[in-house]
PDB file of C-alpha atoms in Angstrom:
ATOM      1  CA  GLY Y  67      49.255  -1.256  -1.500  1.00 54.00           C
ATOM      2  CA  THR Y  68      52.701  -1.070   0.074  1.00 68.00           C
ATOM      3  CA  ALA Y  69      52.402  -1.028   3.893  1.00 78.00           C
ATOM      4  CA  GLY Y  70      48.625  -0.813   3.722  1.00 83.00           C
ATOM      5  CA  VAL Y  71      46.719  -2.219   6.712  1.00 88.00           C
ATOM      6  CA  TRP Y  72      43.029  -2.977   6.285  1.00 92.00           C
ATOM      7  CA  ARG Y  73      40.177  -3.518   8.707  1.00 94.00           C
ATOM      8  CA  ILE Y  74      38.430  -6.797   7.951  1.00 96.00           C
ATOM      9  CA  SER Y  75      35.064  -5.055   8.373  1.00 96.00           C
ATOM     10  CA  ALA Y  76      36.001  -2.540   5.651  1.00 95.00           C
ATOM     11  CA  ILE Y  77      36.954  -5.309   3.211  1.00 95.00           C
ATOM     12  CA  LYS Y  78      33.697  -7.159   3.891  1.00 96.00           C
ATOM     13  CA  GLU Y  79      31.514  -4.062   3.579  1.00 95.00           C
ATOM     14  CA  ALA Y  80      33.233  -3.094   0.302  1.00 94.00           C
ATOM     15  CA  GLY Y  81      32.327  -6.472  -1.193  1.00 93.00           C
ATOM     16  CA  GLY Y  82      35.535  -8.408  -0.596  1.00 94.00           C
ATOM     17  CA  TRP Y  83      38.549  -9.036  -2.771  1.00 91.00           C
ATOM     18  CA  ASP Y  84      37.882  -9.048  -6.515  1.00 89.00           C
ATOM     19  CA  ASP Y  85      40.278 -10.035  -9.303  1.00 88.00           C
ATOM     20  CA  ARG Y  86      38.288  -8.493 -12.178  1.00 90.00           C
ATOM     21  CA  THR Y  87      41.222  -6.161 -12.975  1.00 91.00           C
ATOM     22  CA  THR Y  88      44.996  -6.257 -12.484  1.00 90.00           C
ATOM     23  CA  VAL Y  89      44.764  -3.489  -9.847  1.00 91.00           C
ATOM     24  CA  GLU Y  90      42.677  -5.397  -7.342  1.00 91.00           C
ATOM     25  CA  ASP Y  91      43.957  -3.288  -4.433  1.00 91.00           C
ATOM     26  CA  MET Y  92      42.819  -0.078  -6.164  1.00 93.00           C
ATOM     27  CA  ASP Y  93      39.478  -1.728  -6.930  1.00 94.00           C
ATOM     28  CA  LEU Y  94      38.965  -2.533  -3.254  1.00 94.00           C
ATOM     29  CA  ALA Y  95      40.095   0.953  -2.181  1.00 93.00           C
ATOM     30  CA  VAL Y  96      37.627   2.698  -4.517  1.00 94.00           C
ATOM     31  CA  ARG Y  97      34.735   0.460  -3.405  1.00 94.00           C
ATOM     32  CA  ALA Y  98      35.602   1.080   0.255  1.00 94.00           C
ATOM     33  CA  GLY Y  99      35.701   4.823  -0.424  1.00 91.00           C
ATOM     34  CA  LEU Y 100      32.239   4.647  -1.972  1.00 91.00           C
ATOM     35  CA  LYS Y 101      31.035   3.018   1.255  1.00 91.00           C
ATOM     36  CA  GLY Y 102      32.278   5.996   3.251  1.00 88.00           C
ATOM     37  CA  TRP Y 103      35.489   4.495   4.618  1.00 91.00           C
ATOM     38  CA  LYS Y 104      38.455   6.841   4.953  1.00 89.00           C
ATOM     39  CA  PHE Y 105      42.165   6.123   4.860  1.00 88.00           C
ATOM     40  CA  VAL Y 106      44.600   7.409   7.466  1.00 90.00           C
ATOM     41  CA  TYR Y 107      48.169   8.110   6.347  1.00 88.00           C
ATOM     42  CA  VAL Y 108      50.677   7.558   9.168  1.00 88.00           C
ATOM     43  CA  GLY Y 109      53.863   9.319   8.089  1.00 84.00           C
ATOM     44  CA  ASP Y 110      56.076   8.261  10.991  1.00 88.00           C
ATOM     45  CA  VAL Y 111      55.772   4.523  10.285  1.00 86.00           C
ATOM     46  CA  LYS Y 112      58.564   3.301   8.035  1.00 85.00           C
ATOM     47  CA  VAL Y 113      58.718  -0.037   6.234  1.00 83.00           C
ATOM     48  CA  LYS Y 114      61.060  -1.570   3.700  1.00 81.00           C
ATOM     49  CA  SER Y 115      60.021  -1.447   0.066  1.00 80.00           C
ATOM     50  CA  GLU Y 116      61.512  -2.632  -3.199  1.00 82.00           C
ATOM     51  CA  LEU Y 117      61.686  -0.989  -6.605  1.00 82.00           C
ATOM     52  CA  PRO Y 118      61.575  -3.090  -9.806  1.00 83.00           C
ATOM     53  CA  SER Y 119      65.010  -4.625 -10.291  1.00 78.00           C
ATOM     54  CA  ASN Y 120      65.345  -3.867 -14.010  1.00 80.00           C
ATOM     55  CA  LEU Y 121      63.697  -2.021 -16.885  1.00 84.00           C
ATOM     56  CA  LYS Y 122      61.756  -5.065 -18.069  1.00 83.00           C
ATOM     57  CA  ALA Y 123      60.177  -5.533 -14.642  1.00 85.00           C
ATOM     58  CA  TYR Y 124      59.417  -1.812 -14.411  1.00 88.00           C
ATOM     59  CA  ARG Y 125      57.728  -1.787 -17.837  1.00 89.00           C
ATOM     60  CA  ARG Y 126      55.540  -4.742 -16.885  1.00 88.00           C
ATOM     61  CA  GLN Y 127      54.644  -3.114 -13.578  1.00 91.00           C
ATOM     62  CA  GLN Y 128      53.685   0.161 -15.273  1.00 93.00           C
ATOM     63  CA  HIS Y 129      51.671  -1.689 -17.923  1.00 92.00           C
ATOM     64  CA  ARG Y 130      49.756  -3.618 -15.269  1.00 92.00           C
ATOM     65  CA  TRP Y 131      49.049  -0.540 -13.163  1.00 92.00           C
ATOM     66  CA  THR Y 132      48.081   1.678 -16.114  1.00 94.00           C
ATOM     67  CA  CYS Y 133      46.009  -0.903 -17.973  1.00 94.00           C
ATOM     68  CA  GLY Y 134      44.310  -2.079 -14.782  1.00 94.00           C
ATOM     69  CA  ALA Y 135      43.399   1.441 -13.686  1.00 95.00           C
ATOM     70  CA  ALA Y 136      41.934   2.298 -17.098  1.00 95.00           C
ATOM     71  CA  ASN Y 137      39.965  -0.942 -17.124  1.00 95.00           C
ATOM     72  CA  LEU Y 138      38.702  -0.262 -13.595  1.00 95.00           C
ATOM     73  CA  PHE Y 139      37.547   3.181 -14.794  1.00 96.00           C
ATOM     74  CA  ARG Y 140      35.563   1.458 -17.540  1.00 95.00           C
ATOM     75  CA  LYS Y 141      34.003  -1.044 -15.125  1.00 93.00           C
ATOM     76  CA  MET Y 142      33.228   1.331 -12.246  1.00 94.00           C
ATOM     77  CA  GLY Y 143      32.302   4.585 -13.999  1.00 92.00           C
ATOM     78  CA  ALA Y 144      28.553   3.989 -13.885  1.00 92.00           C
ATOM     79  CA  GLU Y 145      28.723   2.511 -10.383  1.00 91.00           C
ATOM     80  CA  ILE Y 146      30.483   5.616  -9.056  1.00 93.00           C
ATOM     81  CA  LEU Y 147      27.980   7.904 -10.763  1.00 91.00           C
ATOM     82  CA  LEU Y 148      24.897   6.064  -9.474  1.00 91.00           C
ATOM     83  CA  THR Y 149      25.954   5.371  -5.895  1.00 89.00           C
ATOM     84  CA  LYS Y 150      23.947   7.210  -3.226  1.00 87.00           C
ATOM     85  CA  GLU Y 151      26.313   6.716  -0.286  1.00 86.00           C
ATOM     86  CA  VAL Y 152      28.774   9.531  -1.093  1.00 87.00           C
ATOM     87  CA  SER Y 153      28.412  13.183  -2.062  1.00 90.00           C
ATOM     88  CA  LEU Y 154      28.365  14.536  -5.615  1.00 91.00           C
ATOM     89  CA  TRP Y 155      31.712  16.228  -4.945  1.00 92.00           C
ATOM     90  CA  TRP Y 156      33.290  12.851  -4.051  1.00 89.00           C
ATOM     91  CA  LYS Y 157      31.884  11.302  -7.232  1.00 91.00           C
ATOM     92  CA  LEU Y 158      33.314  14.128  -9.344  1.00 93.00           C
ATOM     93  CA  TYR Y 159      36.692  13.745  -7.644  1.00 92.00           C
ATOM     94  CA  LEU Y 160      36.817  10.008  -8.396  1.00 92.00           C
ATOM     95  CA  LEU Y 161      35.612  10.282 -11.988  1.00 95.00           C
ATOM     96  CA  TYR Y 162      37.479  13.421 -13.020  1.00 94.00           C
ATOM     97  CA  SER Y 163      40.581  13.835 -10.871  1.00 93.00           C
ATOM     98  CA  PHE Y 164      41.406  10.306  -9.745  1.00 92.00           C
ATOM     99  CA  PHE Y 165      40.516   8.376 -12.910  1.00 95.00           C
ATOM    100  CA  LEU Y 166      40.203  10.641 -15.969  1.00 94.00           C
ATOM    101  CA  VAL Y 167      43.067  13.053 -15.251  1.00 93.00           C
ATOM    102  CA  ARG Y 168      45.514  10.838 -13.342  1.00 92.00           C
ATOM    103  CA  LYS Y 169      44.900   7.513 -15.091  1.00 92.00           C
ATOM    104  CA  VAL Y 170      44.121   8.578 -18.679  1.00 93.00           C
ATOM    105  CA  VAL Y 171      44.976  12.191 -19.505  1.00 92.00           C
ATOM    106  CA  ALA Y 172      48.274  12.203 -17.600  1.00 90.00           C
ATOM    107  CA  HIS Y 173      49.561   9.400 -19.838  1.00 92.00           C
ATOM    108  CA  VAL Y 174      48.034  10.271 -23.210  1.00 93.00           C
ATOM    109  CA  VAL Y 175      48.592  14.045 -23.360  1.00 89.00           C
ATOM    110  CA  PRO Y 176      52.404  14.076 -22.801  1.00 87.00           C
ATOM    111  CA  PHE Y 177      52.884  11.412 -25.454  1.00 92.00           C
ATOM    112  CA  VAL Y 178      50.606  13.093 -28.007  1.00 91.00           C
ATOM    113  CA  LEU Y 179      52.093  16.563 -27.485  1.00 89.00           C
ATOM    114  CA  TYR Y 180      55.801  15.879 -27.051  1.00 89.00           C
ATOM    115  CA  CYS Y 181      56.226  12.728 -29.137  1.00 91.00           C
ATOM    116  CA  VAL Y 182      53.659  13.235 -31.918  1.00 92.00           C
ATOM    117  CA  VAL Y 183      52.523  16.863 -32.346  1.00 90.00           C
ATOM    118  CA  ILE Y 184      55.937  18.526 -31.958  1.00 90.00           C
ATOM    119  CA  PRO Y 185      57.756  16.097 -34.310  1.00 92.00           C
ATOM    120  CA  PHE Y 186      54.948  16.312 -36.890  1.00 90.00           C
ATOM    121  CA  SER Y 187      54.986  20.123 -36.680  1.00 90.00           C
ATOM    122  CA  VAL Y 188      58.458  20.195 -38.247  1.00 89.00           C
ATOM    123  CA  LEU Y 189      57.181  18.162 -41.216  1.00 90.00           C
ATOM    124  CA  ILE Y 190      53.996  20.188 -41.716  1.00 88.00           C
ATOM    125  CA  PRO Y 191      54.645  23.971 -41.696  1.00 80.00           C
ATOM    126  CA  GLU Y 192      50.934  24.704 -41.286  1.00 81.00           C
ATOM    127  CA  ILE Y 193      51.070  23.352 -37.721  1.00 80.00           C
ATOM    128  CA  LYS Y 194      51.959  26.177 -35.346  1.00 82.00           C
ATOM    129  CA  ILE Y 195      52.456  25.325 -31.680  1.00 82.00           C
ATOM    130  CA  PRO Y 196      52.223  28.265 -29.244  1.00 81.00           C
ATOM    131  CA  ALA Y 197      55.221  28.969 -27.055  1.00 75.00           C
ATOM    132  CA  TRP Y 198      53.273  28.282 -23.856  1.00 77.00           C
ATOM    133  CA  GLY Y 199      52.706  24.694 -24.977  1.00 75.00           C
ATOM    134  CA  VAL Y 200      56.309  24.011 -25.919  1.00 75.00           C
ATOM    135  CA  VAL Y 201      58.259  26.124 -23.460  1.00 75.00           C
ATOM    136  CA  TYR Y 202      56.354  27.701 -20.594  1.00 78.00           C
ATOM    137  CA  ILE Y 203      54.250  24.798 -19.304  1.00 76.00           C
ATOM    138  CA  PRO Y 204      57.086  22.187 -19.495  1.00 74.00           C
ATOM    139  CA  THR Y 205      59.440  24.655 -17.812  1.00 76.00           C
ATOM    140  CA  ALA Y 206      56.947  25.298 -15.004  1.00 80.00           C
ATOM    141  CA  ILE Y 207      56.455  21.568 -14.434  1.00 75.00           C
ATOM    142  CA  THR Y 208      60.219  21.018 -14.408  1.00 74.00           C
ATOM    143  CA  VAL Y 209      60.770  23.814 -11.877  1.00 78.00           C
ATOM    144  CA  LEU Y 210      58.064  22.426  -9.587  1.00 78.00           C
ATOM    145  CA  TYR Y 211      59.652  18.975  -9.610  1.00 73.00           C
ATOM    146  CA  ALA Y 212      63.105  20.464  -9.059  1.00 74.00           C
ATOM    147  CA  VAL Y 213      61.913  22.502  -6.062  1.00 78.00           C
ATOM    148  CA  ARG Y 214      60.313  19.423  -4.541  1.00 78.00           C
ATOM    149  CA  ASN Y 215      63.544  17.429  -4.723  1.00 77.00           C
ATOM    150  CA  PRO Y 216      66.514  19.805  -5.171  1.00 80.00           C
ATOM    151  CA  SER Y 217      69.136  17.132  -4.468  1.00 82.00           C
ATOM    152  CA  SER Y 218      68.161  15.382  -7.723  1.00 79.00           C
ATOM    153  CA  ILE Y 219      67.876  18.480  -9.903  1.00 81.00           C
ATOM    154  CA  HIS Y 220      70.646  17.232 -12.217  1.00 82.00           C
ATOM    155  CA  PHE Y 221      68.491  14.195 -13.104  1.00 83.00           C
ATOM    156  CA  ILE Y 222      65.442  16.255 -14.148  1.00 83.00           C
ATOM    157  CA  PRO Y 223      66.287  16.478 -17.912  1.00 84.00           C
ATOM    158  CA  PHE Y 224      66.898  12.718 -18.098  1.00 88.00           C
ATOM    159  CA  TRP Y 225      63.741  12.041 -16.101  1.00 86.00           C
ATOM    160  CA  ILE Y 226      61.633  14.173 -18.492  1.00 87.00           C
ATOM    161  CA  LEU Y 227      62.963  12.354 -21.568  1.00 90.00           C
ATOM    162  CA  PHE Y 228      62.488   8.947 -19.913  1.00 92.00           C
ATOM    163  CA  GLU Y 229      58.938   9.783 -18.788  1.00 90.00           C
ATOM    164  CA  ASN Y 230      58.045  10.803 -22.343  1.00 91.00           C
ATOM    165  CA  VAL Y 231      59.132   7.353 -23.524  1.00 93.00           C
ATOM    166  CA  MET Y 232      57.164   5.710 -20.726  1.00 94.00           C
ATOM    167  CA  SER Y 233      54.120   7.808 -21.706  1.00 94.00           C
ATOM    168  CA  PHE Y 234      54.220   5.943 -25.045  1.00 95.00           C
ATOM    169  CA  HIS Y 235      54.181   2.627 -23.155  1.00 93.00           C
ATOM    170  CA  ARG Y 236      51.480   3.805 -20.734  1.00 95.00           C
ATOM    171  CA  THR Y 237      49.309   5.201 -23.543  1.00 95.00           C
ATOM    172  CA  LYS Y 238      49.206   1.782 -25.183  1.00 94.00           C
ATOM    173  CA  ALA Y 239      48.288   0.220 -21.838  1.00 94.00           C
ATOM    174  CA  THR Y 240      45.595   2.863 -21.252  1.00 95.00           C
ATOM    175  CA  PHE Y 241      43.766   2.044 -24.492  1.00 95.00           C
ATOM    176  CA  ILE Y 242      44.137  -1.697 -23.875  1.00 94.00           C
ATOM    177  CA  GLY Y 243      42.378  -1.176 -20.539  1.00 94.00           C
ATOM    178  CA  LEU Y 244      39.692   1.186 -21.818  1.00 95.00           C
ATOM    179  CA  LEU Y 245      38.848  -0.980 -24.829  1.00 94.00           C
ATOM    180  CA  GLU Y 246      39.428  -4.323 -23.029  1.00 92.00           C
ATOM    181  CA  LEU Y 247      41.754  -5.640 -25.689  1.00 90.00           C
ATOM    182  CA  GLY Y 248      43.552  -8.980 -25.642  1.00 84.00           C
ATOM    183  CA  SER Y 249      46.141  -8.506 -22.875  1.00 82.00           C
ATOM    184  CA  VAL Y 250      43.905  -6.496 -20.543  1.00 87.00           C
ATOM    185  CA  ASN Y 251      44.010  -9.160 -17.810  1.00 86.00           C
ATOM    186  CA  GLU Y 252      47.565 -10.357 -18.354  1.00 83.00           C
ATOM    187  CA  TRP Y 253      49.092 -10.802 -14.919  1.00 81.00           C
ATOM    188  CA  VAL Y 254      52.884 -10.828 -14.641  1.00 79.00           C
ATOM    189  CA  VAL Y 255      54.050 -10.270 -11.082  1.00 77.00           C
ATOM    190  CA  THR Y 256      56.973  -7.860 -10.653  1.00 77.00           C
ATOM    191  CA  GLU Y 257      60.101  -9.849  -9.858  1.00 73.00           C
ATOM    192  CA  LYS Y 258      61.191  -9.529  -6.222  1.00 71.00           C
ATOM    193  CA  LEU Y 259      64.876  -9.998  -5.504  1.00 75.00           C
ATOM    194  CA  GLY Y 260      64.955  -9.034  -1.840  1.00 71.00           C
ATOM    195  CA  SER Y 261      68.091  -7.810  -0.125  1.00 65.00           C
ATOM    196  CA  ALA Y 262      70.335 -10.486  -1.662  1.00 58.00           C
ATOM    197  CA  SER Y 263      71.440  -9.228  -5.084  1.00 54.00           C
ATOM    198  CA  ASN Y 264      72.666 -12.694  -6.105  1.00 54.00           C
ATOM    199  CA  THR Y 265      69.312 -14.348  -5.466  1.00 54.00           C
ATOM    200  CA  LYS Y 266      67.886 -15.911  -8.600  1.00 58.00           C
ATOM    201  CA  PRO Y 267      64.272 -14.734  -9.086  1.00 54.00           C
ATOM    202  CA  VAL Y 268      61.542 -17.338  -9.224  1.00 52.00           C
ATOM    203  CA  PRO Y 269      59.791 -17.542 -12.652  1.00 50.00           C
ATOM    204  CA  GLN Y 270      56.556 -15.558 -12.548  1.00 47.00           C
ATOM    205  CA  ILE Y 271      53.058 -16.332 -13.750  1.00 45.00           C
ATOM    206  CA  LEU Y 272      52.659 -15.950 -17.521  1.00 46.00           C
ATOM    207  CA  GLU Y 273      56.411 -15.483 -17.876  1.00 46.00           C
ATOM    208  CA  ARG Y 274      57.294 -15.828 -21.544  1.00 47.00           C
ATOM    209  CA  PRO Y 275      60.204 -18.045 -22.613  1.00 48.00           C
ATOM    210  CA  ARG Y 276      63.486 -16.136 -22.620  1.00 53.00           C
ATOM    211  CA  CYS Y 277      64.934 -15.035 -25.941  1.00 52.00           C
ATOM    212  CA  ARG Y 278      68.109 -12.980 -26.164  1.00 56.00           C
ATOM    213  CA  PHE Y 279      66.708 -10.475 -28.659  1.00 56.00           C
ATOM    214  CA  TRP Y 280      63.005 -10.238 -27.859  1.00 58.00           C
ATOM    215  CA  ASP Y 281      63.585 -10.510 -24.127  1.00 62.00           C
ATOM    216  CA  ARG Y 282      65.443  -7.187 -24.089  1.00 68.00           C
ATOM    217  CA  TRP Y 283      64.599  -5.186 -27.219  1.00 81.00           C
ATOM    218  CA  THR Y 284      61.243  -3.506 -27.826  1.00 86.00           C
ATOM    219  CA  VAL Y 285      60.525  -2.993 -31.515  1.00 88.00           C
ATOM    220  CA  SER Y 286      57.783  -0.376 -31.070  1.00 90.00           C
ATOM    221  CA  GLU Y 287      60.154   1.996 -29.240  1.00 93.00           C
ATOM    222  CA  LEU Y 288      62.887   1.450 -31.836  1.00 94.00           C
ATOM    223  CA  LEU Y 289      60.529   2.156 -34.740  1.00 95.00           C
ATOM    224  CA  PHE Y 290      59.332   5.307 -33.015  1.00 95.00           C
ATOM    225  CA  ALA Y 291      62.965   6.358 -32.571  1.00 96.00           C
ATOM    226  CA  VAL Y 292      63.434   6.081 -36.336  1.00 96.00           C
ATOM    227  CA  PHE Y 293      60.415   8.347 -36.873  1.00 96.00           C
ATOM    228  CA  LEU Y 294      61.846  10.914 -34.443  1.00 96.00           C
ATOM    229  CA  PHE Y 295      65.262  10.814 -36.131  1.00 96.00           C
ATOM    230  CA  VAL Y 296      63.627  11.526 -39.496  1.00 96.00           C
ATOM    231  CA  CYS Y 297      61.709  14.482 -38.039  1.00 95.00           C
ATOM    232  CA  ALA Y 298      64.770  15.881 -36.258  1.00 95.00           C
ATOM    233  CA  THR Y 299      66.958  15.601 -39.371  1.00 96.00           C
ATOM    234  CA  TYR Y 300      64.284  17.279 -41.510  1.00 94.00           C
ATOM    235  CA  ASN Y 301      64.059  20.112 -38.994  1.00 92.00           C
ATOM    236  CA  LEU Y 302      67.850  20.454 -38.899  1.00 93.00           C
ATOM    237  CA  VAL Y 303      68.082  20.745 -42.691  1.00 93.00           C
ATOM    238  CA  TYR Y 304      64.934  22.696 -43.581  1.00 89.00           C
ATOM    239  CA  GLY Y 305      63.574  24.175 -40.336  1.00 83.00           C
ATOM    240  CA  SER Y 306      63.999  27.654 -38.942  1.00 81.00           C
ATOM    241  CA  ASP Y 307      63.649  26.691 -35.277  1.00 82.00           C
ATOM    242  CA  PHE Y 308      65.609  24.466 -32.933  1.00 86.00           C
ATOM    243  CA  TYR Y 309      63.136  21.654 -32.274  1.00 88.00           C
ATOM    244  CA  PHE Y 310      65.682  19.185 -33.643  1.00 91.00           C
ATOM    245  CA  ILE Y 311      67.738  19.460 -30.431  1.00 92.00           C
ATOM    246  CA  TYR Y 312      64.876  18.141 -28.296  1.00 90.00           C
ATOM    247  CA  ILE Y 313      63.711  15.619 -30.909  1.00 93.00           C
ATOM    248  CA  TYR Y 314      67.199  14.137 -31.296  1.00 96.00           C
ATOM    249  CA  LEU Y 315      67.508  13.771 -27.513  1.00 94.00           C
ATOM    250  CA  GLN Y 316      64.073  12.149 -27.367  1.00 94.00           C
ATOM    251  CA  ALA Y 317      64.969   9.770 -30.205  1.00 96.00           C
ATOM    252  CA  ILE Y 318      68.151   8.714 -28.392  1.00 95.00           C
ATOM    253  CA  THR Y 319      66.115   8.063 -25.237  1.00 94.00           C
ATOM    254  CA  PHE Y 320      63.683   5.894 -27.205  1.00 95.00           C
ATOM    255  CA  ILE Y 321      66.655   3.870 -28.481  1.00 94.00           C
ATOM    256  CA  ILE Y 322      68.095   3.483 -24.975  1.00 92.00           C
ATOM    257  CA  VAL Y 323      64.785   2.240 -23.601  1.00 91.00           C
ATOM    258  CA  GLY Y 324      63.990   0.194 -26.712  1.00 90.00           C
ATOM    259  CA  THR Y 325      67.286  -1.707 -26.449  1.00 88.00           C
ATOM    260  CA  GLY Y 326      66.950  -2.125 -22.687  1.00 81.00           C
ATOM    261  CA  PHE Y 327      70.216  -0.262 -22.107  1.00 78.00           C
ATOM    262  CA  CYS Y 328      69.237   0.938 -18.643  1.00 72.00           C
ATOM    263  CA  GLY Y 329      68.434  -0.591 -15.297  1.00 58.00           C
ATOM    264  CA  THR Y 330      71.047  -3.302 -15.751  1.00 51.00           C
ATOM    265  CA  SER Y 331      73.553  -2.404 -13.038  1.00 50.00           C
ATOM    266  CA  ASN Y 332      73.430  -1.909  -9.274  1.00 51.00           C
ATOM    267  CA  SER Y 333      74.822   1.115  -7.477  1.00 48.00           C
TER     268      SER Y 333
END
């Protein structure tokens, strides 16, 4: 990972580098952990890092990380359970907290609840969602994030809407990894631009030919935006609640991400 320094003996004891998934560093880290190695976080050491330069690069990065982690869960689940070199508590942490919750549930649940269940509930009156699921839990999560970073509190609503869209993208990647579907091992390195903003990035492995429309627009997000607009309009006309406000905002965010209308300018 970024700024990670490894002991050669740890790499050798863990079985060496392995490219069986697209998160080979996570693979090595989990295997080293199962051998009893521990990681030391040194907070006073600072190094330069680089975020993805545009939305396309960010989407590919998130797909690779999410799909690779889910696929690693599939490949290592039995190995983690059967290993005798770590405690039962450590096994449960890896299987439940590290993999199941953080790499599967954290992506699938937000998408299913906020982008599927809530919109469908306005079309089907029999579906009743309790207030704690729609209001209290999201509000609590929002407050916790705001407290952690108060200087960016004005970005929280936009971040929530954007993360819901990305949960759609990550959910697809999660099932590709779990089921080992066609693009499970697709490796597209995140473009690195460095400190020079005018540097032309080098074409990456498996880079698809550029096309003005397909290179920027994502049809799945745009189609989902249409579905959300239909649900929001139905709720506005026939509903007795105010879900349409959130659903309209979410639909607009899907359109923004689907057309690539973000991450295209430098501050």
